[in-house]
N, C-alpha and C. Protein backbone atom coordinates (compact mmCIF):
# COMPACT_ATOMS: atom_id res chain seq x y z
N LEU A 1 128.73 251.82 109.23
CA LEU A 1 128.00 251.13 108.15
C LEU A 1 126.51 251.49 108.30
N GLN A 2 125.96 251.55 109.55
CA GLN A 2 124.57 251.89 109.81
C GLN A 2 124.40 253.34 109.25
N VAL A 3 125.21 254.23 109.62
CA VAL A 3 125.08 255.64 109.20
C VAL A 3 125.18 255.74 107.65
N LEU A 4 126.08 254.96 107.08
CA LEU A 4 126.34 254.98 105.63
C LEU A 4 124.98 254.47 104.93
N GLU A 5 124.46 253.41 105.37
CA GLU A 5 123.23 252.89 104.78
C GLU A 5 122.06 253.92 104.99
N THR A 6 121.95 254.59 106.14
CA THR A 6 120.95 255.56 106.36
C THR A 6 121.08 256.62 105.42
N CYS A 7 122.31 257.10 105.13
CA CYS A 7 122.56 258.17 104.09
C CYS A 7 122.15 257.75 102.76
N VAL A 8 122.54 256.53 102.38
CA VAL A 8 122.17 256.01 101.08
C VAL A 8 120.65 255.96 100.86
N ASN A 9 119.91 255.56 101.93
CA ASN A 9 118.49 255.47 101.88
C ASN A 9 117.71 256.77 101.84
N ASN A 10 118.46 257.90 102.37
CA ASN A 10 117.81 259.14 102.48
C ASN A 10 118.31 260.27 101.61
N CYS A 11 119.43 259.99 100.99
CA CYS A 11 120.01 260.99 100.11
C CYS A 11 119.75 260.71 98.59
N GLY A 12 120.16 261.56 97.77
CA GLY A 12 119.85 261.45 96.40
C GLY A 12 121.01 261.13 95.54
N GLU A 13 120.93 261.60 94.33
CA GLU A 13 121.88 261.22 93.23
C GLU A 13 123.29 261.64 93.58
N ARG A 14 123.45 262.81 94.07
CA ARG A 14 124.84 263.31 94.30
C ARG A 14 125.55 262.43 95.36
N PHE A 15 124.84 261.92 96.40
CA PHE A 15 125.50 261.09 97.40
C PHE A 15 125.77 259.67 96.74
N HIS A 16 124.77 259.21 95.96
CA HIS A 16 124.90 257.86 95.34
C HIS A 16 126.08 257.86 94.35
N ASN A 17 126.30 259.02 93.69
CA ASN A 17 127.49 259.12 92.81
C ASN A 17 128.83 259.05 93.59
N GLU A 18 128.85 259.53 94.73
CA GLU A 18 130.10 259.45 95.55
C GLU A 18 130.39 258.07 95.97
N ILE A 19 129.43 257.34 96.49
CA ILE A 19 129.63 255.98 96.94
C ILE A 19 130.08 255.01 95.83
N ALA A 20 129.73 255.44 94.54
CA ALA A 20 129.95 254.57 93.48
C ALA A 20 131.35 254.82 92.80
N LYS A 21 132.14 255.65 93.49
CA LYS A 21 133.51 255.93 92.95
C LYS A 21 134.47 254.88 93.57
N PHE A 22 135.45 254.53 92.73
CA PHE A 22 136.42 253.49 93.23
C PHE A 22 137.13 254.07 94.49
N ARG A 23 137.32 255.36 94.61
CA ARG A 23 138.07 255.95 95.71
C ARG A 23 137.39 255.51 97.03
N PHE A 24 136.02 255.60 96.97
CA PHE A 24 135.26 255.26 98.20
C PHE A 24 135.05 253.73 98.31
N LEU A 25 134.81 253.07 97.25
CA LEU A 25 134.63 251.61 97.32
C LEU A 25 135.82 250.89 97.91
N ASN A 26 137.06 251.43 97.57
CA ASN A 26 138.32 250.86 97.92
C ASN A 26 138.43 250.86 99.54
N GLU A 27 137.82 251.88 100.15
CA GLU A 27 137.85 251.96 101.61
C GLU A 27 137.07 250.75 102.21
N LEU A 28 135.98 250.40 101.59
CA LEU A 28 135.19 249.26 102.09
C LEU A 28 135.86 248.02 101.76
N ILE A 29 136.46 247.87 100.59
CA ILE A 29 137.22 246.67 100.14
C ILE A 29 138.34 246.37 101.06
N LYS A 30 138.99 247.38 101.56
CA LYS A 30 140.15 247.29 102.48
C LYS A 30 139.73 246.50 103.75
N VAL A 31 138.47 246.74 104.12
CA VAL A 31 137.99 246.11 105.47
C VAL A 31 137.92 244.59 105.24
N LEU A 32 137.64 244.16 104.00
CA LEU A 32 137.52 242.73 103.69
C LEU A 32 138.78 242.07 103.30
N SER A 33 139.71 242.81 102.61
CA SER A 33 140.90 242.23 102.03
C SER A 33 141.91 241.90 103.07
N PRO A 34 142.44 240.66 103.06
CA PRO A 34 143.54 240.28 104.03
C PRO A 34 144.84 241.04 103.81
N LYS A 35 144.97 241.69 102.63
CA LYS A 35 146.18 242.51 102.35
C LYS A 35 146.12 243.78 103.17
N TYR A 36 144.93 244.13 103.58
CA TYR A 36 144.76 245.41 104.41
C TYR A 36 144.26 245.14 105.83
N TYR A 37 142.95 245.35 106.10
CA TYR A 37 142.46 245.18 107.43
C TYR A 37 141.62 243.85 107.61
N GLY A 38 141.48 243.06 106.51
CA GLY A 38 140.65 241.87 106.59
C GLY A 38 141.11 240.91 107.72
N THR A 39 142.41 240.82 107.98
CA THR A 39 142.85 239.80 109.03
C THR A 39 142.36 240.24 110.42
N TRP A 40 142.23 241.56 110.61
CA TRP A 40 141.87 242.08 111.99
C TRP A 40 140.39 242.36 112.12
N SER A 41 139.72 242.52 110.98
CA SER A 41 138.28 242.86 111.06
C SER A 41 137.48 241.66 111.59
N SER A 42 136.45 241.98 112.40
CA SER A 42 135.59 240.88 112.86
C SER A 42 134.75 240.32 111.74
N GLU A 43 134.30 239.15 111.89
CA GLU A 43 133.41 238.48 110.87
C GLU A 43 132.11 239.18 110.77
N LYS A 44 131.66 239.77 111.89
CA LYS A 44 130.34 240.54 111.85
C LYS A 44 130.49 241.74 111.00
N VAL A 45 131.56 242.52 111.13
CA VAL A 45 131.77 243.68 110.38
C VAL A 45 131.98 243.36 108.87
N LYS A 46 132.80 242.29 108.61
CA LYS A 46 132.99 241.96 107.22
C LYS A 46 131.71 241.52 106.55
N SER A 47 130.87 240.71 107.29
CA SER A 47 129.61 240.30 106.73
C SER A 47 128.73 241.49 106.41
N ARG A 48 128.71 242.46 107.26
CA ARG A 48 127.88 243.72 107.01
C ARG A 48 128.43 244.49 105.83
N VAL A 49 129.70 244.58 105.66
CA VAL A 49 130.35 245.27 104.47
C VAL A 49 129.94 244.54 103.19
N THR A 50 130.07 243.24 103.20
CA THR A 50 129.64 242.49 102.05
C THR A 50 128.22 242.64 101.71
N GLU A 51 127.36 242.64 102.68
CA GLU A 51 125.91 242.83 102.50
C GLU A 51 125.64 244.18 101.92
N VAL A 52 126.35 245.28 102.46
CA VAL A 52 126.21 246.63 101.95
C VAL A 52 126.59 246.72 100.46
N ILE A 53 127.72 246.19 100.10
CA ILE A 53 128.16 246.35 98.71
C ILE A 53 127.25 245.54 97.82
N PHE A 54 126.89 244.28 98.23
CA PHE A 54 125.97 243.47 97.38
C PHE A 54 124.69 244.15 97.22
N SER A 55 124.09 244.78 98.28
CA SER A 55 122.82 245.45 98.15
C SER A 55 122.89 246.61 97.15
N TRP A 56 123.98 247.29 97.12
CA TRP A 56 124.20 248.32 96.06
C TRP A 56 124.19 247.85 94.67
N THR A 57 124.78 246.67 94.53
CA THR A 57 124.72 246.09 93.05
C THR A 57 123.30 245.83 92.67
N VAL A 58 122.41 245.51 93.70
CA VAL A 58 120.97 245.21 93.39
C VAL A 58 120.26 246.60 93.03
N TRP A 59 120.53 247.54 94.01
CA TRP A 59 119.78 248.86 93.97
C TRP A 59 120.26 249.76 92.84
N PHE A 60 121.53 249.68 92.57
CA PHE A 60 122.12 250.58 91.50
C PHE A 60 122.75 249.77 90.43
N PRO A 61 121.90 249.06 89.65
CA PRO A 61 122.54 248.22 88.60
C PRO A 61 123.28 249.01 87.52
N GLN A 62 122.96 250.29 87.39
CA GLN A 62 123.55 251.16 86.41
C GLN A 62 125.04 251.55 86.71
N GLU A 63 125.39 251.41 88.08
CA GLU A 63 126.67 251.70 88.57
C GLU A 63 127.62 250.65 88.30
N VAL A 64 128.39 250.68 87.29
CA VAL A 64 129.34 249.53 86.83
C VAL A 64 130.40 249.38 87.76
N LYS A 65 130.93 250.41 88.38
CA LYS A 65 132.10 250.33 89.32
C LYS A 65 131.72 249.50 90.53
N ILE A 66 130.51 249.68 91.06
CA ILE A 66 130.08 248.91 92.21
C ILE A 66 130.05 247.41 91.82
N ARG A 67 129.44 247.07 90.67
CA ARG A 67 129.38 245.76 90.24
C ARG A 67 130.75 245.13 90.02
N ASP A 68 131.65 245.95 89.42
CA ASP A 68 133.07 245.43 89.19
C ASP A 68 133.79 245.12 90.42
N ALA A 69 133.55 246.03 91.41
CA ALA A 69 134.19 245.89 92.77
C ALA A 69 133.74 244.59 93.51
N TYR A 70 132.42 244.34 93.38
CA TYR A 70 131.88 243.16 93.94
C TYR A 70 132.30 241.88 93.33
N GLN A 71 132.37 241.93 91.94
CA GLN A 71 132.84 240.74 91.15
C GLN A 71 134.28 240.38 91.44
N MET A 72 135.01 241.51 91.67
CA MET A 72 136.46 241.31 91.96
C MET A 72 136.65 240.64 93.28
N LEU A 73 135.77 240.99 94.30
CA LEU A 73 135.84 240.30 95.60
C LEU A 73 135.48 238.83 95.49
N LYS A 74 134.56 238.48 94.59
CA LYS A 74 134.13 237.04 94.35
C LYS A 74 135.20 236.29 93.69
N LYS A 75 135.85 236.91 92.66
CA LYS A 75 136.98 236.24 91.90
C LYS A 75 138.13 236.00 92.88
N GLN A 76 138.38 236.84 93.72
CA GLN A 76 139.53 236.70 94.68
C GLN A 76 139.19 235.74 95.78
N GLY A 77 137.95 235.25 95.89
CA GLY A 77 137.53 234.31 96.94
C GLY A 77 137.33 235.02 98.29
N ILE A 78 137.30 236.30 98.26
CA ILE A 78 137.05 237.02 99.58
C ILE A 78 135.55 236.91 99.90
N VAL A 79 134.72 236.99 98.86
CA VAL A 79 133.26 236.76 99.05
C VAL A 79 132.92 235.44 98.42
N LYS A 80 132.48 234.47 99.25
CA LYS A 80 132.20 233.10 98.81
C LYS A 80 130.86 233.04 98.10
N GLU A 81 129.81 233.67 98.62
CA GLU A 81 128.46 233.53 98.05
C GLU A 81 127.72 234.89 98.38
N ASP A 82 126.74 235.16 97.55
CA ASP A 82 125.94 236.44 97.72
C ASP A 82 125.20 236.32 99.00
N PRO A 83 125.20 237.32 99.79
CA PRO A 83 124.40 237.35 101.08
C PRO A 83 123.00 237.45 100.81
N LYS A 84 122.12 237.02 101.80
CA LYS A 84 120.74 237.14 101.56
C LYS A 84 120.30 238.47 102.25
N LEU A 85 119.65 239.39 101.46
CA LEU A 85 119.20 240.57 101.93
C LEU A 85 117.95 240.49 102.77
N PRO A 86 117.88 241.08 103.91
CA PRO A 86 116.66 241.03 104.67
C PRO A 86 115.44 241.66 103.90
N GLU A 87 114.29 240.99 104.08
CA GLU A 87 113.04 241.45 103.34
C GLU A 87 112.58 242.78 103.74
N ASP A 88 112.98 243.19 105.06
CA ASP A 88 112.49 244.46 105.54
C ASP A 88 113.45 245.60 105.20
N LYS A 89 114.42 245.35 104.42
CA LYS A 89 115.48 246.42 104.10
C LYS A 89 114.78 247.56 103.32
N ILE A 90 115.09 248.77 103.68
CA ILE A 90 114.58 249.90 103.04
C ILE A 90 115.38 250.27 101.72
N LEU A 91 114.70 250.36 100.60
CA LEU A 91 115.40 250.60 99.41
C LEU A 91 115.57 252.15 99.30
N PRO A 92 116.75 252.60 98.73
CA PRO A 92 116.97 253.95 98.60
C PRO A 92 116.08 254.56 97.51
N PRO A 93 115.74 255.89 97.51
CA PRO A 93 114.87 256.42 96.61
C PRO A 93 115.51 256.38 95.10
N PRO A 94 114.78 256.30 94.05
CA PRO A 94 115.43 256.35 92.75
C PRO A 94 115.98 257.71 92.46
N SER A 95 117.11 257.79 91.80
CA SER A 95 117.74 259.08 91.37
C SER A 95 116.72 259.86 90.52
N PRO A 96 116.70 261.15 90.79
CA PRO A 96 115.74 261.98 89.98
C PRO A 96 116.12 262.00 88.49
N ARG A 97 115.06 262.13 87.70
CA ARG A 97 115.28 262.13 86.20
C ARG A 97 115.99 263.54 85.88
N PRO A 98 117.06 263.51 85.04
CA PRO A 98 117.72 264.76 84.73
C PRO A 98 116.77 265.66 83.98
N GLN A 99 116.85 266.95 84.33
CA GLN A 99 115.96 267.92 83.69
C GLN A 99 116.69 268.59 82.56
N ASN A 100 116.28 268.19 81.25
CA ASN A 100 117.02 268.63 80.08
C ASN A 100 116.34 269.93 79.50
N SER A 101 115.14 270.19 79.90
CA SER A 101 114.45 271.20 79.18
C SER A 101 113.80 272.21 80.23
N ILE A 102 113.54 273.41 79.82
CA ILE A 102 112.93 274.34 80.68
C ILE A 102 111.50 273.93 80.99
N PHE A 103 110.93 273.10 80.15
CA PHE A 103 109.54 272.61 80.29
C PHE A 103 109.46 271.46 81.27
N ASP A 104 110.70 270.96 81.68
CA ASP A 104 110.73 269.92 82.68
C ASP A 104 110.80 270.34 84.10
N THR A 105 111.22 271.62 84.20
CA THR A 105 111.60 272.04 85.60
C THR A 105 110.39 272.45 86.47
N ASP A 106 109.26 272.79 85.76
CA ASP A 106 108.07 273.10 86.53
C ASP A 106 106.92 272.14 86.10
N GLU A 107 106.65 271.17 86.86
CA GLU A 107 105.70 270.11 86.50
C GLU A 107 104.29 270.68 86.28
N GLU A 108 103.85 271.59 87.18
CA GLU A 108 102.50 272.14 87.04
C GLU A 108 102.35 272.94 85.71
N LYS A 109 103.29 273.75 85.43
CA LYS A 109 103.23 274.53 84.15
C LYS A 109 103.33 273.52 82.96
N SER A 110 104.15 272.57 83.01
CA SER A 110 104.24 271.65 81.92
C SER A 110 103.01 270.89 81.64
N LYS A 111 102.22 270.54 82.75
CA LYS A 111 100.96 269.85 82.46
C LYS A 111 99.94 270.88 81.93
N LEU A 112 99.98 272.11 82.41
CA LEU A 112 99.01 273.07 81.92
C LEU A 112 99.33 273.34 80.38
N LEU A 113 100.62 273.40 80.06
CA LEU A 113 100.94 273.69 78.67
C LEU A 113 100.52 272.62 77.78
N ALA A 114 100.74 271.40 78.24
CA ALA A 114 100.30 270.17 77.44
C ALA A 114 98.78 270.22 77.12
N ARG A 115 98.02 270.57 78.26
CA ARG A 115 96.63 270.62 78.14
C ARG A 115 96.20 271.69 77.17
N LEU A 116 96.78 272.85 77.27
CA LEU A 116 96.40 273.99 76.36
C LEU A 116 96.73 273.70 74.88
N LEU A 117 97.91 273.03 74.65
CA LEU A 117 98.33 272.77 73.26
C LEU A 117 97.42 271.71 72.62
N LYS A 118 96.81 270.85 73.44
CA LYS A 118 95.86 269.80 72.84
C LYS A 118 94.53 270.43 72.52
N SER A 119 94.23 271.63 73.12
CA SER A 119 92.86 272.21 72.91
C SER A 119 92.75 272.70 71.48
N SER A 120 91.53 272.71 70.96
CA SER A 120 91.30 273.29 69.60
C SER A 120 90.77 274.71 69.64
N HIS A 121 90.55 275.26 70.91
CA HIS A 121 90.10 276.61 71.05
C HIS A 121 91.25 277.60 70.87
N SER A 122 90.97 278.63 70.10
CA SER A 122 92.06 279.67 69.82
C SER A 122 92.55 280.36 71.06
N GLU A 123 91.61 280.56 72.02
CA GLU A 123 92.04 281.36 73.22
C GLU A 123 92.96 280.44 74.07
N ASP A 124 92.80 279.05 74.06
CA ASP A 124 93.74 278.24 74.75
C ASP A 124 95.14 278.23 74.13
N LEU A 125 95.15 278.19 72.80
CA LEU A 125 96.42 278.25 72.07
C LEU A 125 97.12 279.63 72.28
N GLN A 126 96.37 280.67 72.43
CA GLN A 126 96.93 281.95 72.73
C GLN A 126 97.51 281.89 74.18
N ALA A 127 96.76 281.33 75.12
CA ALA A 127 97.29 281.21 76.46
C ALA A 127 98.51 280.35 76.49
N ALA A 128 98.59 279.25 75.66
CA ALA A 128 99.81 278.47 75.61
C ALA A 128 101.04 279.20 75.08
N ASN A 129 100.77 280.14 74.11
CA ASN A 129 101.86 280.92 73.55
C ASN A 129 102.39 281.84 74.63
N ARG A 130 101.44 282.52 75.38
CA ARG A 130 101.88 283.34 76.43
C ARG A 130 102.61 282.61 77.62
N LEU A 131 102.21 281.41 77.90
CA LEU A 131 102.88 280.63 78.91
C LEU A 131 104.28 280.27 78.43
N ILE A 132 104.38 279.81 77.13
CA ILE A 132 105.75 279.50 76.65
C ILE A 132 106.68 280.68 76.69
N LYS A 133 106.10 281.93 76.34
CA LYS A 133 106.99 283.10 76.28
C LYS A 133 107.39 283.45 77.77
N SER A 134 106.46 283.31 78.71
CA SER A 134 106.83 283.57 80.14
C SER A 134 107.79 282.62 80.68
N MET A 135 107.73 281.26 80.30
CA MET A 135 108.72 280.27 80.77
C MET A 135 110.04 280.60 80.18
N ILE A 136 110.15 280.90 78.94
CA ILE A 136 111.38 281.28 78.26
C ILE A 136 112.04 282.50 78.94
N LYS A 137 111.20 283.46 79.25
CA LYS A 137 111.64 284.70 79.94
C LYS A 137 112.25 284.36 81.27
N GLU A 138 111.52 283.48 82.03
CA GLU A 138 112.06 283.07 83.40
C GLU A 138 113.39 282.41 83.26
N GLU A 139 113.52 281.54 82.18
CA GLU A 139 114.82 280.81 81.98
C GLU A 139 115.92 281.77 81.68
N GLN A 140 115.57 282.78 80.81
CA GLN A 140 116.64 283.75 80.42
C GLN A 140 117.06 284.60 81.64
N GLU A 141 116.09 284.96 82.54
CA GLU A 141 116.35 285.67 83.77
C GLU A 141 117.27 284.81 84.63
N LYS A 142 116.91 283.55 84.72
CA LYS A 142 117.70 282.63 85.58
C LYS A 142 119.16 282.53 85.07
N SER A 143 119.27 282.39 83.74
CA SER A 143 120.61 282.33 83.12
C SER A 143 121.40 283.58 83.35
N ALA A 144 120.71 284.73 83.25
CA ALA A 144 121.41 286.00 83.54
C ALA A 144 121.92 286.12 84.95
N LYS A 145 121.11 285.49 85.88
CA LYS A 145 121.53 285.54 87.33
C LYS A 145 122.78 284.68 87.54
N VAL A 146 122.75 283.55 86.82
CA VAL A 146 123.91 282.62 86.86
C VAL A 146 125.15 283.28 86.34
N SER A 147 124.97 283.86 85.20
CA SER A 147 126.10 284.55 84.57
C SER A 147 126.65 285.62 85.41
N ARG A 148 125.75 286.47 86.10
CA ARG A 148 126.10 287.56 86.95
C ARG A 148 126.93 286.95 88.14
N ARG A 149 126.37 285.94 88.71
CA ARG A 149 127.00 285.32 89.86
C ARG A 149 128.37 284.79 89.56
N VAL A 150 128.55 284.12 88.39
CA VAL A 150 129.89 283.58 87.92
C VAL A 150 130.83 284.65 87.72
N ASN A 151 130.39 285.71 87.03
CA ASN A 151 131.32 286.88 86.69
C ASN A 151 131.69 287.63 88.04
N THR A 152 130.78 287.80 88.94
CA THR A 152 131.09 288.46 90.19
C THR A 152 132.09 287.69 91.06
N ILE A 153 131.83 286.38 91.20
CA ILE A 153 132.78 285.52 91.94
C ILE A 153 134.17 285.57 91.28
N SER A 154 134.19 285.51 89.95
CA SER A 154 135.46 285.60 89.26
C SER A 154 136.19 286.87 89.53
N GLU A 155 135.43 288.02 89.50
CA GLU A 155 136.08 289.31 89.72
C GLU A 155 136.58 289.41 91.16
N VAL A 156 135.79 288.91 92.14
CA VAL A 156 136.25 289.01 93.54
C VAL A 156 137.54 288.16 93.78
N SER A 157 137.49 286.94 93.10
CA SER A 157 138.62 286.04 93.31
C SER A 157 139.95 286.69 92.66
N GLU A 158 139.83 287.32 91.55
CA GLU A 158 141.01 287.99 90.95
C GLU A 158 141.40 289.11 91.79
N ASN A 159 140.50 289.94 92.27
CA ASN A 159 140.89 291.17 93.08
C ASN A 159 141.52 290.72 94.31
N VAL A 160 140.99 289.66 95.01
CA VAL A 160 141.61 289.22 96.26
C VAL A 160 142.94 288.57 96.05
N LYS A 161 143.06 287.89 94.98
CA LYS A 161 144.37 287.28 94.62
C LYS A 161 145.49 288.42 94.42
N HIS A 162 145.08 289.44 93.66
CA HIS A 162 145.95 290.56 93.42
C HIS A 162 146.31 291.26 94.66
N MET A 163 145.30 291.49 95.57
CA MET A 163 145.51 292.14 96.88
C MET A 163 146.47 291.30 97.75
N ASP A 164 146.33 289.93 97.71
CA ASP A 164 147.17 289.07 98.52
C ASP A 164 148.65 289.27 98.06
N GLU A 165 148.80 289.31 96.74
CA GLU A 165 150.19 289.44 96.15
C GLU A 165 150.86 290.79 96.62
N LEU A 166 150.07 291.86 96.55
CA LEU A 166 150.55 293.19 96.93
C LEU A 166 150.86 293.23 98.44
N LEU A 167 150.02 292.57 99.23
CA LEU A 167 150.22 292.60 100.69
C LEU A 167 151.39 291.78 101.03
N GLU A 168 151.60 290.66 100.30
CA GLU A 168 152.77 289.79 100.53
C GLU A 168 154.11 290.60 100.22
N ASN A 169 154.03 291.38 99.21
CA ASN A 169 155.21 292.26 98.88
C ASN A 169 155.36 293.39 99.92
N TYR A 170 154.34 293.79 100.43
CA TYR A 170 154.35 294.81 101.50
C TYR A 170 154.99 294.40 102.79
N LYS A 171 154.94 293.07 102.97
CA LYS A 171 155.53 292.50 104.21
C LYS A 171 157.05 292.52 104.05
N ARG A 172 157.55 292.35 102.80
CA ARG A 172 158.94 292.35 102.60
C ARG A 172 159.54 293.65 102.30
N GLN A 173 158.79 294.63 101.75
CA GLN A 173 159.36 295.93 101.46
C GLN A 173 158.30 296.91 101.22
N GLU A 174 158.63 298.17 101.27
CA GLU A 174 157.67 299.25 101.10
C GLU A 174 157.14 299.17 99.66
N LEU A 175 155.81 299.44 99.54
CA LEU A 175 155.19 299.43 98.19
C LEU A 175 155.45 300.79 97.48
N SER A 176 155.55 300.62 96.19
CA SER A 176 155.63 301.91 95.38
C SER A 176 154.29 302.65 95.56
N LYS A 177 154.34 303.89 95.20
CA LYS A 177 153.13 304.74 95.21
C LYS A 177 152.02 304.13 94.30
N SER A 178 152.41 303.68 93.07
CA SER A 178 151.43 303.18 92.19
C SER A 178 150.77 301.86 92.70
N ASP A 179 151.61 300.95 93.43
CA ASP A 179 151.13 299.77 93.99
C ASP A 179 150.16 300.16 95.09
N GLN A 180 150.53 301.07 95.90
CA GLN A 180 149.65 301.57 96.97
C GLN A 180 148.32 302.01 96.52
N GLU A 181 148.23 302.73 95.35
CA GLU A 181 147.06 303.22 94.82
C GLU A 181 146.27 302.02 94.30
N THR A 182 146.98 301.06 93.69
CA THR A 182 146.32 299.84 93.14
C THR A 182 145.62 299.08 94.27
N LEU A 183 146.29 298.96 95.37
CA LEU A 183 145.80 298.19 96.54
C LEU A 183 144.62 298.89 97.03
N GLN A 184 144.67 300.25 97.14
CA GLN A 184 143.46 301.01 97.64
C GLN A 184 142.29 300.83 96.63
N THR A 185 142.52 300.86 95.35
CA THR A 185 141.44 300.71 94.36
C THR A 185 140.83 299.28 94.48
N LEU A 186 141.73 298.27 94.65
CA LEU A 186 141.23 296.85 94.78
C LEU A 186 140.30 296.75 96.03
N PHE A 187 140.80 297.35 97.13
CA PHE A 187 140.09 297.34 98.45
C PHE A 187 138.72 297.91 98.26
N GLN A 188 138.65 299.09 97.61
CA GLN A 188 137.38 299.79 97.42
C GLN A 188 136.43 299.03 96.59
N ARG A 189 136.97 298.39 95.53
CA ARG A 189 136.13 297.54 94.58
C ARG A 189 135.61 296.37 95.43
N CYS A 190 136.42 295.67 96.18
CA CYS A 190 135.90 294.56 97.01
C CYS A 190 134.86 295.04 97.94
N GLU A 191 135.02 296.18 98.60
CA GLU A 191 134.00 296.68 99.55
C GLU A 191 132.69 296.84 98.80
N LYS A 192 132.74 297.30 97.53
CA LYS A 192 131.49 297.49 96.76
C LYS A 192 130.85 296.18 96.40
N LEU A 193 131.72 295.19 96.15
CA LEU A 193 131.23 293.90 95.71
C LEU A 193 130.67 293.00 96.87
N ARG A 194 131.14 293.36 98.11
CA ARG A 194 130.79 292.65 99.34
C ARG A 194 129.22 292.46 99.47
N PRO A 195 128.44 293.59 99.43
CA PRO A 195 127.01 293.42 99.58
C PRO A 195 126.34 292.67 98.41
N LEU A 196 126.94 292.74 97.24
CA LEU A 196 126.43 291.93 96.06
C LEU A 196 126.62 290.48 96.37
N LEU A 197 127.70 290.13 96.94
CA LEU A 197 127.86 288.74 97.22
C LEU A 197 126.84 288.17 98.20
N PHE A 198 126.53 289.00 99.26
CA PHE A 198 125.61 288.64 100.17
C PHE A 198 124.18 288.40 99.45
N ARG A 199 123.83 289.28 98.57
CA ARG A 199 122.60 289.20 97.85
C ARG A 199 122.60 287.95 96.93
N LEU A 200 123.75 287.72 96.24
CA LEU A 200 123.81 286.51 95.47
C LEU A 200 123.66 285.21 96.21
N ALA A 201 124.28 285.23 97.41
CA ALA A 201 124.19 284.05 98.35
C ALA A 201 122.72 283.78 98.69
N SER A 202 121.96 284.91 99.05
CA SER A 202 120.57 284.75 99.44
C SER A 202 119.70 284.25 98.24
N GLU A 203 120.14 284.55 97.05
CA GLU A 203 119.43 284.05 95.83
C GLU A 203 119.70 282.60 95.46
N THR A 204 120.77 282.07 96.09
CA THR A 204 121.18 280.69 95.68
C THR A 204 121.04 279.73 96.87
N VAL A 205 120.13 279.95 97.82
CA VAL A 205 120.09 279.06 98.99
C VAL A 205 119.62 277.65 98.60
N ASP A 206 118.99 277.49 97.45
CA ASP A 206 118.57 276.14 97.07
C ASP A 206 119.57 275.44 96.10
N ASP A 207 120.73 276.01 95.98
CA ASP A 207 121.85 275.50 95.11
C ASP A 207 123.06 275.37 95.90
N ASP A 208 123.29 274.17 96.44
CA ASP A 208 124.39 273.94 97.42
C ASP A 208 125.78 274.34 96.80
N GLU A 209 125.99 273.90 95.62
CA GLU A 209 127.27 274.17 94.99
C GLU A 209 127.51 275.57 94.74
N ALA A 210 126.53 276.32 94.22
CA ALA A 210 126.72 277.78 94.00
C ALA A 210 126.87 278.47 95.30
N LEU A 211 126.18 278.09 96.36
CA LEU A 211 126.30 278.76 97.66
C LEU A 211 127.69 278.51 98.26
N GLY A 212 128.15 277.28 98.06
CA GLY A 212 129.53 276.97 98.51
C GLY A 212 130.55 277.89 97.89
N LYS A 213 130.47 278.12 96.63
CA LYS A 213 131.41 278.99 95.92
C LYS A 213 131.29 280.39 96.45
């Protein structure tokens, strides 16, 4: 529970979304419920679990599932009253605002653009126009990179899947000449794609999900 709270206090939106799922909340509820581990759990542990869930209803009022889970515990009489949260408790950081626009992703450029657009000088407006064009170009290049990464991963996955099927057949029987040629072609293509995957990985070090794929 201590580790869990430390993670909540130091992690961001993705972690907070995970703890707010019923699948995760149910594991905590089981510790309190007499139908599961509530009979064997110590009062100290149950008290801490209650405190943790209640604190999340305070910190994450937008997470309906956490509130529903806590209200259910109260309705069933498992939680008699709201615990008092220690005044020195560390609050988790607020979840970052979603970035909907290319002009939201770079705060410094956004501020500069806003300042240039407010100006009445023609040279400032021209500078704003150039900045907008450069930001759009950056976004297009970024989208092209993402598209290339997705297409490359898709091609590699298809090639490897096809190779696996041919190799599985090879274990059972001799491959036909055409299948052998196909296998060789797939292998050569994968060899060529291998360094590209390394490069794509190095370009996506700040994107956990993309790097994972």
